[in-house]
PDB file of C-alpha atoms in Angstrom:
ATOM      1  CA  UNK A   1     132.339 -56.397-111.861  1.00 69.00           C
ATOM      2  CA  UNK A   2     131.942 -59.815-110.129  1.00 74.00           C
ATOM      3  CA  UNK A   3     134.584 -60.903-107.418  1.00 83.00           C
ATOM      4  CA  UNK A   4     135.179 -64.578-107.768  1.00 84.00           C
ATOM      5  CA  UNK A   5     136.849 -67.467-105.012  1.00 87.00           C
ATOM      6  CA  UNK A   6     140.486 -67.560-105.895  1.00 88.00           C
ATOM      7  CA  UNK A   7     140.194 -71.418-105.659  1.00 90.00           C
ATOM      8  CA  UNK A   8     137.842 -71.000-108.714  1.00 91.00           C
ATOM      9  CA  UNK A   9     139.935 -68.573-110.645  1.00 91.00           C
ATOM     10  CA  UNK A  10     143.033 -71.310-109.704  1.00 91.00           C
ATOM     11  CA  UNK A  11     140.964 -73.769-111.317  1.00 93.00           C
ATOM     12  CA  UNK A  12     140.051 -72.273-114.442  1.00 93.00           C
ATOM     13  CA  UNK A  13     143.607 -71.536-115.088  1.00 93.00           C
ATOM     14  CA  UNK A  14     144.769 -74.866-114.521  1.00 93.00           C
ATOM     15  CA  UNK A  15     142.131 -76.563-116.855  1.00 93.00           C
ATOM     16  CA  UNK A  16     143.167 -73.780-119.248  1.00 92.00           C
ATOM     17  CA  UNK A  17     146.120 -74.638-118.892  1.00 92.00           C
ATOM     18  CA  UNK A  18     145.815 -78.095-119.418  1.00 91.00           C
ATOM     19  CA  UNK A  19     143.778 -77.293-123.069  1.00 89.00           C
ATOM     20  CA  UNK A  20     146.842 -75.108-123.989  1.00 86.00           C
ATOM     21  CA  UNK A  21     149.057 -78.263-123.230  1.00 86.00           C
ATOM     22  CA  UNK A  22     146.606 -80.263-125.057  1.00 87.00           C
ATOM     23  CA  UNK A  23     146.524 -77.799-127.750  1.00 83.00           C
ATOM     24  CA  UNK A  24     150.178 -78.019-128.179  1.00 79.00           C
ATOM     25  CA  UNK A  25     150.133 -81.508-128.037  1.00 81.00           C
ATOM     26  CA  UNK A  26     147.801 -81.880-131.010  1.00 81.00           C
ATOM     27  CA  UNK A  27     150.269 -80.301-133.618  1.00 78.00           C
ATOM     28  CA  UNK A  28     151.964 -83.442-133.690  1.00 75.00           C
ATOM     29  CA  UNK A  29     149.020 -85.184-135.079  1.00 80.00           C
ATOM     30  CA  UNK A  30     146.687 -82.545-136.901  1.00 80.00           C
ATOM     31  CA  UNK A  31     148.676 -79.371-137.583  1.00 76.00           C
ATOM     32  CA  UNK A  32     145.397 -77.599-139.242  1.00 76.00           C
ATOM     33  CA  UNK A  33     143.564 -78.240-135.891  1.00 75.00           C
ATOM     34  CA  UNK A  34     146.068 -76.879-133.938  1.00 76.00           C
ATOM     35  CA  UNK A  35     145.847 -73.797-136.306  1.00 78.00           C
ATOM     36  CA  UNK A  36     142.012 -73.401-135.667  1.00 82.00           C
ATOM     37  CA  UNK A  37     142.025 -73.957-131.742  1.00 83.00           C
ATOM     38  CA  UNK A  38     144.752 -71.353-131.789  1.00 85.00           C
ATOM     39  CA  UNK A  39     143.511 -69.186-133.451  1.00 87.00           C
ATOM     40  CA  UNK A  40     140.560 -69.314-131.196  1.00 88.00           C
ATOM     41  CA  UNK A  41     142.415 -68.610-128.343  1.00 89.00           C
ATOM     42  CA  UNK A  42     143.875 -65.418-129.863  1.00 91.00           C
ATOM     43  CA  UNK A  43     140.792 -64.682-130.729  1.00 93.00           C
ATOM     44  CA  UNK A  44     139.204 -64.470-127.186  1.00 93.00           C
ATOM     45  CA  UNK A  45     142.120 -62.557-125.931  1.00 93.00           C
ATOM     46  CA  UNK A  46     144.465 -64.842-124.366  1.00 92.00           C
ATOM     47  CA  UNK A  47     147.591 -63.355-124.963  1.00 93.00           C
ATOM     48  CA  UNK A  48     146.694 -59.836-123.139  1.00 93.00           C
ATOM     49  CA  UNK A  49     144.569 -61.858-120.236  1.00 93.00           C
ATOM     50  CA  UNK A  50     148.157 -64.521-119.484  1.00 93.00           C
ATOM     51  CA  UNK A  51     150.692 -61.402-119.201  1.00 92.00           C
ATOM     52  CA  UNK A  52     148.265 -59.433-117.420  1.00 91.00           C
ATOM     53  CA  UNK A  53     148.052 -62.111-114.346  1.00 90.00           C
ATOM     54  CA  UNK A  54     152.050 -62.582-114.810  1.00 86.00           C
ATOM     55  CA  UNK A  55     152.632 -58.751-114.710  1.00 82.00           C
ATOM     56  CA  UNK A  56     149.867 -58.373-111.751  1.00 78.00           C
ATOM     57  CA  UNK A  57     151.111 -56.665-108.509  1.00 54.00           C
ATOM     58  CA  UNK A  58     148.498 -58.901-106.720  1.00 48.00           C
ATOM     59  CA  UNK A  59     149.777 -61.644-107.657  1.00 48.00           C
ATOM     60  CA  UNK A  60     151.623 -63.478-105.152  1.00 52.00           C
ATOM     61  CA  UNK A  61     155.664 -64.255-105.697  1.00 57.00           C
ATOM     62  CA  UNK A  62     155.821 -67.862-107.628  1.00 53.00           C
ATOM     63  CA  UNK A  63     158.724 -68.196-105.176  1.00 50.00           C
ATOM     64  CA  UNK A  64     156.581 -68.387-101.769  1.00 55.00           C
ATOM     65  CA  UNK A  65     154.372 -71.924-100.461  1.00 69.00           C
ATOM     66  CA  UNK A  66     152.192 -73.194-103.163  1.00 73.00           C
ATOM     67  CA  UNK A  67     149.425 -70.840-103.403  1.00 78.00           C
ATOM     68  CA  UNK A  68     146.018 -70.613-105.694  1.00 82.00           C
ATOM     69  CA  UNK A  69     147.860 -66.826-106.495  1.00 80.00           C
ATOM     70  CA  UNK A  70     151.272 -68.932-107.005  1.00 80.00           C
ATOM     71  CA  UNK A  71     149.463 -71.911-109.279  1.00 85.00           C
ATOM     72  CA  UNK A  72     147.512 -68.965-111.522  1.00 88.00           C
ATOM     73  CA  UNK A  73     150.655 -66.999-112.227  1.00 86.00           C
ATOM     74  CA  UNK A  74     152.319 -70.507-112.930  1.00 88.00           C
ATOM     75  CA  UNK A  75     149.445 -71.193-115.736  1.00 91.00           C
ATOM     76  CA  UNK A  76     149.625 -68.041-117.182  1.00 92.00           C
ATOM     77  CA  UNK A  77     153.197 -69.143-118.214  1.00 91.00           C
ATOM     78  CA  UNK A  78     152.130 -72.660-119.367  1.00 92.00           C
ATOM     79  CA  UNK A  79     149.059 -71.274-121.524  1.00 93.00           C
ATOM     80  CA  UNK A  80     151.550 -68.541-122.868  1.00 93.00           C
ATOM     81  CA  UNK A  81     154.247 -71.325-123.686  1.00 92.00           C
ATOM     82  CA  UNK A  82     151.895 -73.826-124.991  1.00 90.00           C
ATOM     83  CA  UNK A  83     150.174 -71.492-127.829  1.00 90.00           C
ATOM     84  CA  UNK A  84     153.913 -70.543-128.535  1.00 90.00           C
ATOM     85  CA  UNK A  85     155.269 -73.552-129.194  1.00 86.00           C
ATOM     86  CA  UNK A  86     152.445 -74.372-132.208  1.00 85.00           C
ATOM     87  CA  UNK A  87     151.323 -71.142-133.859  1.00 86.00           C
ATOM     88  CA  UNK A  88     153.383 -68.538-135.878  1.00 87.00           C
ATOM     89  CA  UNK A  89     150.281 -66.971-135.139  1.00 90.00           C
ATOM     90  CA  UNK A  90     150.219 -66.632-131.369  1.00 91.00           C
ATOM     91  CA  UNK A  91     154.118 -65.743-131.756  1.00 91.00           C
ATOM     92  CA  UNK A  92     153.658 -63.018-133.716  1.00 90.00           C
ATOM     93  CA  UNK A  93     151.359 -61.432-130.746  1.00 93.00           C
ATOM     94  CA  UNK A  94     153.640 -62.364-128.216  1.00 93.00           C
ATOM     95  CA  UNK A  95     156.389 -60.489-129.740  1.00 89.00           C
ATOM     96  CA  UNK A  96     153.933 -57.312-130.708  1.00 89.00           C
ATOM     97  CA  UNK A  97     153.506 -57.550-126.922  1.00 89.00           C
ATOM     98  CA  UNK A  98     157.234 -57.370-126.046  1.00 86.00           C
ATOM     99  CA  UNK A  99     156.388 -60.811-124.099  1.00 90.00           C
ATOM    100  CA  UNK A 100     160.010 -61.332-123.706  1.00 88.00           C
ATOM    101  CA  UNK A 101     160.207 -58.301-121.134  1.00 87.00           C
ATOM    102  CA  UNK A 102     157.327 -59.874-119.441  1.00 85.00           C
ATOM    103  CA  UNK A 103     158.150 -63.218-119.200  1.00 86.00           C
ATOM    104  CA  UNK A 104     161.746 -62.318-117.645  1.00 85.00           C
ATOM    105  CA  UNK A 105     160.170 -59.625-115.555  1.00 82.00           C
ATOM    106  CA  UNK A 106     158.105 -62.838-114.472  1.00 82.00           C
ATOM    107  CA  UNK A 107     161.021 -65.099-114.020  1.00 80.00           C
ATOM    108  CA  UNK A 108     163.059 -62.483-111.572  1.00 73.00           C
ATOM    109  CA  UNK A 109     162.011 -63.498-108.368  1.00 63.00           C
ATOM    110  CA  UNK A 110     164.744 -64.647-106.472  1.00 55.00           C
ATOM    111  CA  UNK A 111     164.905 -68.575-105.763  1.00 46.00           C
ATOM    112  CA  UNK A 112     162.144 -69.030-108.247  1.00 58.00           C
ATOM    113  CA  UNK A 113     163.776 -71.959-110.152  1.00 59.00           C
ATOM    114  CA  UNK A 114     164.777 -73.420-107.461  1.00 60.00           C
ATOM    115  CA  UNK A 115     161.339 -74.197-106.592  1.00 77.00           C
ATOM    116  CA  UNK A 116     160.141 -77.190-108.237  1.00 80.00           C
ATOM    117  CA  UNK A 117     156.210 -76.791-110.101  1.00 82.00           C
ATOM    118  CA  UNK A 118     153.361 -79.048-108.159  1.00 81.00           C
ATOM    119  CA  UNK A 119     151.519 -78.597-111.076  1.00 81.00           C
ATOM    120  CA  UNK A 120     153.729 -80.560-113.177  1.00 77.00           C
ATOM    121  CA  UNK A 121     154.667 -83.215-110.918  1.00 73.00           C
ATOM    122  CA  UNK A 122     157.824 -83.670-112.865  1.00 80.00           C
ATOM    123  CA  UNK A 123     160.486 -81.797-111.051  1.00 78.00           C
ATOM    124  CA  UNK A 124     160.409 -78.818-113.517  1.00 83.00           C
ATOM    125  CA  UNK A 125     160.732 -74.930-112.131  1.00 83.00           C
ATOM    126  CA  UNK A 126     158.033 -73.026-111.680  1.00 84.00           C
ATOM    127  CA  UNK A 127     159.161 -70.929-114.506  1.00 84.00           C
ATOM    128  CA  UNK A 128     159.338 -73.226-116.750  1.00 87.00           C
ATOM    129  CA  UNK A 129     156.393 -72.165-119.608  1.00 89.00           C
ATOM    130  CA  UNK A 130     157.962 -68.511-119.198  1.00 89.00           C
ATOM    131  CA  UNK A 131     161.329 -69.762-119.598  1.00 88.00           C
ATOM    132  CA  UNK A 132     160.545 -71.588-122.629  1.00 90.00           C
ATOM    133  CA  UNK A 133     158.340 -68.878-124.105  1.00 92.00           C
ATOM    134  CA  UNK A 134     161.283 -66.401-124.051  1.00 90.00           C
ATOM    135  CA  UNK A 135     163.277 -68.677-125.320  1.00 89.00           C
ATOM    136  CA  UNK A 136     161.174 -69.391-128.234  1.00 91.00           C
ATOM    137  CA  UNK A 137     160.206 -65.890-128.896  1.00 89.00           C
ATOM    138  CA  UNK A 138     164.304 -64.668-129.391  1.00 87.00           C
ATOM    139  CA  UNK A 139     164.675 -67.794-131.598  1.00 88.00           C
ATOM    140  CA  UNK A 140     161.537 -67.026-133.552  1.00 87.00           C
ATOM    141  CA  UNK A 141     162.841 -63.599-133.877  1.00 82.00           C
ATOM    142  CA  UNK A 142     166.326 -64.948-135.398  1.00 81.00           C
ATOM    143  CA  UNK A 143     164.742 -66.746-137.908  1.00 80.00           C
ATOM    144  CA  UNK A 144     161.773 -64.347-139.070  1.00 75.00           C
ATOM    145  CA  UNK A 145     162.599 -63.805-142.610  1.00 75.00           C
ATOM    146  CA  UNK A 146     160.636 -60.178-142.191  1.00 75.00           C
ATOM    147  CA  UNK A 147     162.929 -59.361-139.352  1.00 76.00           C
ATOM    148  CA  UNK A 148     165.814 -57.105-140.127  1.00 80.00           C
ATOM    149  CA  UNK A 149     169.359 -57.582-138.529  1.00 81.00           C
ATOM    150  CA  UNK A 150     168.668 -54.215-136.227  1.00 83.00           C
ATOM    151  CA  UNK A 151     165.005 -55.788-134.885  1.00 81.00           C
ATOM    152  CA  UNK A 152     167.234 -59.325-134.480  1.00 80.00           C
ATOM    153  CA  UNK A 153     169.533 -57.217-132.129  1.00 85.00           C
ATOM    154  CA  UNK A 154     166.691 -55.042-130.872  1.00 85.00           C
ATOM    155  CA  UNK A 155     164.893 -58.510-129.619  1.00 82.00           C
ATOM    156  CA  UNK A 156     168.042 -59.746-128.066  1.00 84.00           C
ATOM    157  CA  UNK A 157     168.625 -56.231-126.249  1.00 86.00           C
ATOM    158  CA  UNK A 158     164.701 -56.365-124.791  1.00 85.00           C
ATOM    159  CA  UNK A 159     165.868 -59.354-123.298  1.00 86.00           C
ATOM    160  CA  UNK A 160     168.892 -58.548-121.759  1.00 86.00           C
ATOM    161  CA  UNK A 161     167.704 -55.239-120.755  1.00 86.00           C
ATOM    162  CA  UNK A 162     164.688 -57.161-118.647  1.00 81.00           C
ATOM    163  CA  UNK A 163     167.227 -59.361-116.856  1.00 79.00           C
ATOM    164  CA  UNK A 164     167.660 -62.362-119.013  1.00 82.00           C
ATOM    165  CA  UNK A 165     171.324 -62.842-117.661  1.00 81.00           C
ATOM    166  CA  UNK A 166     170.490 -62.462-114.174  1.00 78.00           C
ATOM    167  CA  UNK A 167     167.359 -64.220-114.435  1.00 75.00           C
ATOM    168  CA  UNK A 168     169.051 -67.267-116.144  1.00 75.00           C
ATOM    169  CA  UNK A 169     172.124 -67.312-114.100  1.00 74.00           C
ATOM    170  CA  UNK A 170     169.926 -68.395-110.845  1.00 69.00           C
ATOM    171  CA  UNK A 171     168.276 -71.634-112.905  1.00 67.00           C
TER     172      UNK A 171
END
């Protein structure tokens, strides 16, 4: 197994980052696209790869000094949001992968919204992408037609269960 720089492994999440933005982006003006490029990306294993660098031990607290460990966790959220916002598809693995737990488990960190992303450059917490890709995954889950009442509550209880009320009382 090959050990790479982290300042390479920061950059290759940020540019993947910035296709997963850009991915998102195009569902405004080419739906089908979107739908291919996706489905790509869940093809290569994106989902698994993003929550494994947000659940990672190594990886450094999103709430310390900006830090290649800090800026990969960050993209792991962004890439996971991004695909979620666009593709029943990638939402559909997200939720097979309990991603709510994760993305909470992510968020818990004290101070952690407090902290605004460098990445971004717009003021936004560092949590953002996993803030809005829990968000989107308990309101996917509300209005899955397939979903009955008890998975409904089961979805909400995952979240609440992995901290969603403390986690969301500190942003």
């Amino acid at each position: 197994r090959m050990i790479r720089p982290m300042e390479l492994k920061k950059s290759a999440m940020e540019t993947l980052a910035a296709v997963g933005m850009a991915v998102g982006e195009m569902t405004k003006a080419n739906p089908q696209l979107t739908d291919e490029s996706v489905g790509h990306m869940l093809q290569e294993g994106i989902v698994p790869v993003m929550l494994a660098v947000l659940q990672s031990s190594s990886s450094q607290s999103l709430t310390t000094k900006d830090t290649p460990s800090s800026r990969i966790r960050e993209s792991a959220g962004i890439v996971i949001s991004a695909m979620a916002v666009c593709s029943v598809e990638a939402m559909m693995e997200l939720q097979s992968c309990h991603a709510i737990t994760s993305m909470l488990s992510a968020m818990s960190d004290p101070g952690l919204a407090a902290l605004p992303s460098q990445m971004r450059g717009d003021g936004a917490p560092k949590c953002l992408g996993m803030l809005q890709t829990a968000a989107a995954l308990l309101t996917f889950s509300q209005h899955d037609e397939n979903k009955t009442e008890s998975d409904q509550i089961d979805r909400l209880l995952e979240a609440i269960d992995a901290g969603a009320i403390t986690t969301l009382s500190r942003i």
